[in-house]
Short mmCIF file of C-alpha atoms and ligand atoms in Angstrom, two decimals:
data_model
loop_
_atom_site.label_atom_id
_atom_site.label_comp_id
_atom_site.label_asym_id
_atom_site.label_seq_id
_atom_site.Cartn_x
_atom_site.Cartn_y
_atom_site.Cartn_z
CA UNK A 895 11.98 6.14 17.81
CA UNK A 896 13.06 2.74 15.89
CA UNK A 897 11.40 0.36 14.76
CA UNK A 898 11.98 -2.97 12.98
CA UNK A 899 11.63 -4.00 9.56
CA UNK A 900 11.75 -7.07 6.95
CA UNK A 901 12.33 -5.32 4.00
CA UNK A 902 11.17 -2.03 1.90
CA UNK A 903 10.18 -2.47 -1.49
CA UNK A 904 10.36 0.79 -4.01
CA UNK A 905 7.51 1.14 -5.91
CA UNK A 906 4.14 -1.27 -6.37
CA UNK A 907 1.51 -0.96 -7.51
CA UNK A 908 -0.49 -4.13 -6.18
CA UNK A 909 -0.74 -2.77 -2.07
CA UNK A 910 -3.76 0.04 -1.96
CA UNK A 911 -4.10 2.46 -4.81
CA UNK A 912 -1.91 4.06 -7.39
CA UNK A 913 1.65 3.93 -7.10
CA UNK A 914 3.40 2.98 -3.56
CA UNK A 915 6.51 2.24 -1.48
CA UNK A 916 5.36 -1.04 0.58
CA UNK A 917 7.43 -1.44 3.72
CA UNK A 918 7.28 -5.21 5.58
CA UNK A 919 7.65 -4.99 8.87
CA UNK A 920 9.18 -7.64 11.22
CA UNK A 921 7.02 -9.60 13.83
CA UNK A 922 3.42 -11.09 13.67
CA UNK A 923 1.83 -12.63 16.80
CA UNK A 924 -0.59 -15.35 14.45
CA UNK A 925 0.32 -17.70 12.54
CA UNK A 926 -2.00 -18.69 9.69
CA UNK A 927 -2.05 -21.24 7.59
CA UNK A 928 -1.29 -19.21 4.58
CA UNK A 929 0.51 -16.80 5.11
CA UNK A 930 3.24 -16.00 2.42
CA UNK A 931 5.74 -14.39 4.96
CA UNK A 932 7.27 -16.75 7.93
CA UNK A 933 10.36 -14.71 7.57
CA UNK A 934 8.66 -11.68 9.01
CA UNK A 935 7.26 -13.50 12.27
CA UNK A 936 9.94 -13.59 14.07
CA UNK A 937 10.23 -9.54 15.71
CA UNK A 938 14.07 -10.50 17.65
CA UNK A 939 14.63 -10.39 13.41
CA UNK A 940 14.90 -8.09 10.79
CA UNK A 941 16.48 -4.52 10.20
CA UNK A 942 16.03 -1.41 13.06
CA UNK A 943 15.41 1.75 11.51
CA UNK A 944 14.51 5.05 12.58
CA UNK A 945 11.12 6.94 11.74
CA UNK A 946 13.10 9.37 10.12
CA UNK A 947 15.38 7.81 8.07
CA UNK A 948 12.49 5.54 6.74
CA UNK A 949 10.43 8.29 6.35
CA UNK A 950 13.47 9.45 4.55
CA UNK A 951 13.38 6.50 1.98
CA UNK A 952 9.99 6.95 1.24
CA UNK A 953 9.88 10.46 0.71
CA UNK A 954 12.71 10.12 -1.67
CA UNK A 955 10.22 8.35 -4.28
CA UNK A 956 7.36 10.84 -3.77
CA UNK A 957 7.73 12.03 -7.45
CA UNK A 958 6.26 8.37 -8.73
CA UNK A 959 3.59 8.81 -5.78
CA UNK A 960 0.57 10.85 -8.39
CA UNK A 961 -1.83 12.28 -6.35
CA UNK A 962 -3.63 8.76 -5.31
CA UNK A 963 -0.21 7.25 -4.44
CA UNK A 964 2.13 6.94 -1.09
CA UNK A 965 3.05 4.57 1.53
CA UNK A 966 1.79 1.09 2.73
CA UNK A 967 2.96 -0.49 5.44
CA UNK A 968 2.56 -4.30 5.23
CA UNK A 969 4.31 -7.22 7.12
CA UNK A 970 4.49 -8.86 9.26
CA UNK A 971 1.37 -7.35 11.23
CA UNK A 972 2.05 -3.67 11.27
CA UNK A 973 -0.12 -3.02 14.39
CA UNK A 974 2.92 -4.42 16.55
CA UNK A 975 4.81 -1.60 16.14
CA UNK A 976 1.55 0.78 16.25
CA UNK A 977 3.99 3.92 18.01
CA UNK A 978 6.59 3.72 15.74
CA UNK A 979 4.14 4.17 12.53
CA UNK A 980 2.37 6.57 14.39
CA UNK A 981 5.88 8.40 14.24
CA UNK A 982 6.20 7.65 10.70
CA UNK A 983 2.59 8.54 9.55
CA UNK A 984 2.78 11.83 11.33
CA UNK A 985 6.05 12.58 9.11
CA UNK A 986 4.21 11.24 6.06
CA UNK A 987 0.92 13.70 6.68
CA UNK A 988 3.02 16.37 7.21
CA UNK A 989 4.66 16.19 3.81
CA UNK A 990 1.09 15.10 2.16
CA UNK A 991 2.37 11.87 1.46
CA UNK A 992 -0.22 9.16 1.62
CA UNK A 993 -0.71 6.34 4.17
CA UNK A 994 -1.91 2.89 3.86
CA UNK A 995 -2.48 0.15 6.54
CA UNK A 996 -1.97 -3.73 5.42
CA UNK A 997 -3.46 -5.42 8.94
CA UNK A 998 -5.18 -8.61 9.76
CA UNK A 999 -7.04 -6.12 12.27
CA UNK A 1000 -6.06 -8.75 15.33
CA UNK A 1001 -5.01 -5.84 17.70
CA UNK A 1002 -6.77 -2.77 18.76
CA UNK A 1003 -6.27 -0.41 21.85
CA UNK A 1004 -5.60 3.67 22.26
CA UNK A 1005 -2.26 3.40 20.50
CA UNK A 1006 -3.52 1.60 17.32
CA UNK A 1007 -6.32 4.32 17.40
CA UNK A 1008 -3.55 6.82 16.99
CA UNK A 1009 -2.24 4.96 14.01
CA UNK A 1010 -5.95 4.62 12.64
CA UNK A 1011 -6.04 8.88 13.23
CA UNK A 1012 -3.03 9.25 10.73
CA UNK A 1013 -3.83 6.11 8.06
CA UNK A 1014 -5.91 7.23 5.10
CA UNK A 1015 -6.93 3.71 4.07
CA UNK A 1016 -6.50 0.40 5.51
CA UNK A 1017 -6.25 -2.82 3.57
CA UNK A 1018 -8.33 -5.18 5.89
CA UNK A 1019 -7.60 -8.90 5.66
CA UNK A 1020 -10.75 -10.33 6.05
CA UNK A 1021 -9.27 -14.03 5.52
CA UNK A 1022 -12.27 -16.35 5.77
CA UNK A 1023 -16.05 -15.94 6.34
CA UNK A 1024 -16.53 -18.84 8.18
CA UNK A 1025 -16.20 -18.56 11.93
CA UNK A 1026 -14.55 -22.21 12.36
CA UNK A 1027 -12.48 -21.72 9.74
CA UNK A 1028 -11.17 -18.27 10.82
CA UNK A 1029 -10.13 -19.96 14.04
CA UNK A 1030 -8.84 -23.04 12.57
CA UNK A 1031 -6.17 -21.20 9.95
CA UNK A 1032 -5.91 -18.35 11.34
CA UNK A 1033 -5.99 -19.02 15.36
CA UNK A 1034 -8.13 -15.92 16.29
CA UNK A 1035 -11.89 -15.15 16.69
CA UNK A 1036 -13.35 -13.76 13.92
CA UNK A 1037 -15.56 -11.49 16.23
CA UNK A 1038 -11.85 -9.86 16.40
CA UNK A 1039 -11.78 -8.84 12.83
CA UNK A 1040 -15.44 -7.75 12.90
CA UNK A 1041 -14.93 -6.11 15.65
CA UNK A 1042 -11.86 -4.05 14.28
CA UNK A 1043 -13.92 -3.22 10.99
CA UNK A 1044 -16.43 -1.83 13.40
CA UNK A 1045 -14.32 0.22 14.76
CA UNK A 1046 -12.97 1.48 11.03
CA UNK A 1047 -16.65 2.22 10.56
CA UNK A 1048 -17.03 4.00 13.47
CA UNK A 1049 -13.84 6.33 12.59
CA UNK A 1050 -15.50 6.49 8.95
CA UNK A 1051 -11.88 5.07 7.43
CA UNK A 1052 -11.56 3.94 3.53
CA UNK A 1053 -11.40 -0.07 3.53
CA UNK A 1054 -10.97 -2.29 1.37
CA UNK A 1055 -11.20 -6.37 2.22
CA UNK A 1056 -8.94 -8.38 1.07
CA UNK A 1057 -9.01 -12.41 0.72
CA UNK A 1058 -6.81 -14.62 -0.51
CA UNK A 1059 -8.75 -17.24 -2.04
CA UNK A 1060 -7.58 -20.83 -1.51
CA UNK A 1061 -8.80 -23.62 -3.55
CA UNK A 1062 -10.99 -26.51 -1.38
CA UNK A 1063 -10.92 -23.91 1.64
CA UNK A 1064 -12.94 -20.74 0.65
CA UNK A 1065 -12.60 -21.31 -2.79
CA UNK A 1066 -17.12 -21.45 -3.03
CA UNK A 1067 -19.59 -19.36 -4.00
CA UNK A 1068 -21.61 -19.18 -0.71
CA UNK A 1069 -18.16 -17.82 0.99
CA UNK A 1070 -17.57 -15.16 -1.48
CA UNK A 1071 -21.49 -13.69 -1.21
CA UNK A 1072 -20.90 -13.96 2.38
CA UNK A 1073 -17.76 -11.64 2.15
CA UNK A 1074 -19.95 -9.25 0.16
CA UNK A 1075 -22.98 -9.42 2.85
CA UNK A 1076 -20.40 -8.74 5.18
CA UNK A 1077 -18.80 -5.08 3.16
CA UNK A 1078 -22.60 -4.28 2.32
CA UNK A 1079 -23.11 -3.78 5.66
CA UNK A 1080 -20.21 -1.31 6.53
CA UNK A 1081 -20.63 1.84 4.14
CA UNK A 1082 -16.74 2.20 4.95
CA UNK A 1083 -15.51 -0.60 2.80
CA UNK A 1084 -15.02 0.27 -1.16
CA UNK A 1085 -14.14 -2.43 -2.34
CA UNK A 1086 -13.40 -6.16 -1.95
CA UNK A 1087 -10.19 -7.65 -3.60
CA UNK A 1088 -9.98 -11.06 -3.90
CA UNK A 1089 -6.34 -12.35 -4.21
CA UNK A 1090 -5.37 -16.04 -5.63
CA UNK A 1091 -3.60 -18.39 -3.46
CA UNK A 1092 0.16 -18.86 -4.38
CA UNK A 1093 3.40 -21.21 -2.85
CA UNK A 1094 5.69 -18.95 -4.17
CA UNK A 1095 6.38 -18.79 -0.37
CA UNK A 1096 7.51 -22.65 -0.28
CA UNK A 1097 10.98 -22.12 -0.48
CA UNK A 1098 11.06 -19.81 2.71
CA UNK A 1099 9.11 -21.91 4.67
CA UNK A 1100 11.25 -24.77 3.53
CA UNK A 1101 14.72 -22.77 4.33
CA UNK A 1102 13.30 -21.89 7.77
CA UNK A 1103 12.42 -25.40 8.65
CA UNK A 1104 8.70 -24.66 8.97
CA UNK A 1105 5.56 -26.85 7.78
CA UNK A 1106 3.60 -25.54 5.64
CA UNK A 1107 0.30 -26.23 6.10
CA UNK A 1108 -1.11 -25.59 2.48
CA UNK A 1109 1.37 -27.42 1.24
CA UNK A 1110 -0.95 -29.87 -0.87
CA UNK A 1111 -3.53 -27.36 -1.91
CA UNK A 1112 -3.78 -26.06 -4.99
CA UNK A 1113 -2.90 -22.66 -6.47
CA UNK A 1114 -5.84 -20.84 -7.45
CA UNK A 1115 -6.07 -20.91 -11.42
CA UNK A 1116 -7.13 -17.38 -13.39
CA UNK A 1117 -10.53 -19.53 -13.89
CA UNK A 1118 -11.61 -19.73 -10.53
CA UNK A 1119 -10.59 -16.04 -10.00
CA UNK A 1120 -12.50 -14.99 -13.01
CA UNK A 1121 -15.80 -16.68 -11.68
CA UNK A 1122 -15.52 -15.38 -8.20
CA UNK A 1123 -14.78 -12.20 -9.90
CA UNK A 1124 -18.10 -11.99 -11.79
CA UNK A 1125 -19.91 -13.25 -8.84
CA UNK A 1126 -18.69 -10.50 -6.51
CA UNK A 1127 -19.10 -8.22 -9.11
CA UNK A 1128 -22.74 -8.88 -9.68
CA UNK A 1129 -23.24 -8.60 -6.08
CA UNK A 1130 -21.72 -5.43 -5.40
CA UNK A 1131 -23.10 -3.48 -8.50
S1 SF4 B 470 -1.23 -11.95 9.86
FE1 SF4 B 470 -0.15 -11.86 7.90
S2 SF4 B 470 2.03 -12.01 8.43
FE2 SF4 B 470 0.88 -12.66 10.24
S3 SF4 B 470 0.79 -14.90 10.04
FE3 SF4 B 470 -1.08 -14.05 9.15
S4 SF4 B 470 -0.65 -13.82 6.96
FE4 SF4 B 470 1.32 -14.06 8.04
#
């Protein structure tokens, strides 16, 4: 089976734990406000590839992989093409290669469940606690994101949250202890990472002729992260 991807990066170190080949892949059916990637929305875009060959590419850097190390698949929003990673993932178990899951967690149905079976850990981006907000930026219910971490829960996955925090939009204290209320509650999640908000993506959205809607904000400054930091910390302990 093929599949369709923006781009493969070697090795990082920044996309689940230890060492890992991150793979983008093409197509995304929201559009939020933040997001760092237009250029993977489009899915009529980007490279085909077969499961194999990626599998292929990955499997050729499995010496740098350490025993906590392997594969994330990013984008994009992976679950799209939920078959085709199911193909890949299968390849990757079978070799003992590890699997991660980037997702917004704004699709589920049997086929994703099949990609969940074969996925050791999925990144969850859980991008705002606050339900107006969630649909404002992101254009989907957050009882869809809840609902998918449910699910994780109930198929006793490793998760970790992940939010990118965005100064003047979730940038307070009251939203951060609500993102830790929220991963007390499912024994699932390990951890919460909270990532600062960028524009390294400006140029993109500028080439592609796209508004960006965050234009004006901020970037979030090594201070702010550092308090939040602390806070969720103390929280969590
Ligand atoms: S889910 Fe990810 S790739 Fe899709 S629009 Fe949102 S941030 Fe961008």
């Amino acid at each position: 089976m093929t599949g369709k991807i923006h781009s493969f990066q070697s090795l990082g170190t920044v996309d689940g734990p230890g060492v890992r080949a991150v793979v983008f892949m093409q197509g995304c059916p929201l559009r939020c406000a933040c997001c760092h990637n237009p250029d993977t929305w489009d899915f009529s875009a980007g490279e085909e590839i077969g499961a194999q060959e990626l599998f292929s590419k990955i499997s050729r850097l499995r010496s740098y992989f350490g025993k906590s190390g392997g594969v994330t698949v990013s984008g994009g929003e992976p679950l799209m093409q939920s078959e085709f990673l199911t193909e890949l993932f299968s390849l990757c178990a079978s070799a003992g290669i590890g699997t991660a899951l980037d997702t917004s967690g704004c699709i589920y149905n049997e086929s994703v469940e099949r990609l969940l079976d074969l996925t050791d850990i999925v990144l969850l981006d859980y991008k705002y606690t606050d339900t107006a907000d969630y649909e404002k930026y992101v254009g989907m219910k957050r009882e869809r994101v809840d609902l998918f971490l449910e699910r994780l829960q109930l198929l006793q996955k490793r998760v970790w949250l992940r939010q990118v925090i965005i100064p003047t939009v979730n940038d307070g204290e009251t939203s951060v202890r609500r993102l830790c209320e929220i991963a007390k509650k499912y024994s699932c999640v390990e951890k919460i990472e909270l990532l600062p908000f960028r524009k390294l993506c400006l140029e993109k959205y500028d080439a592609a002729g796209i508004e960006f809607g965050f234009r004006n904000l901020p970037e979030a400054s090594a201070e702010l992260m550092a308090r939040l930091e602390r806070i969720k910390n103390d929280i969590m302990e």
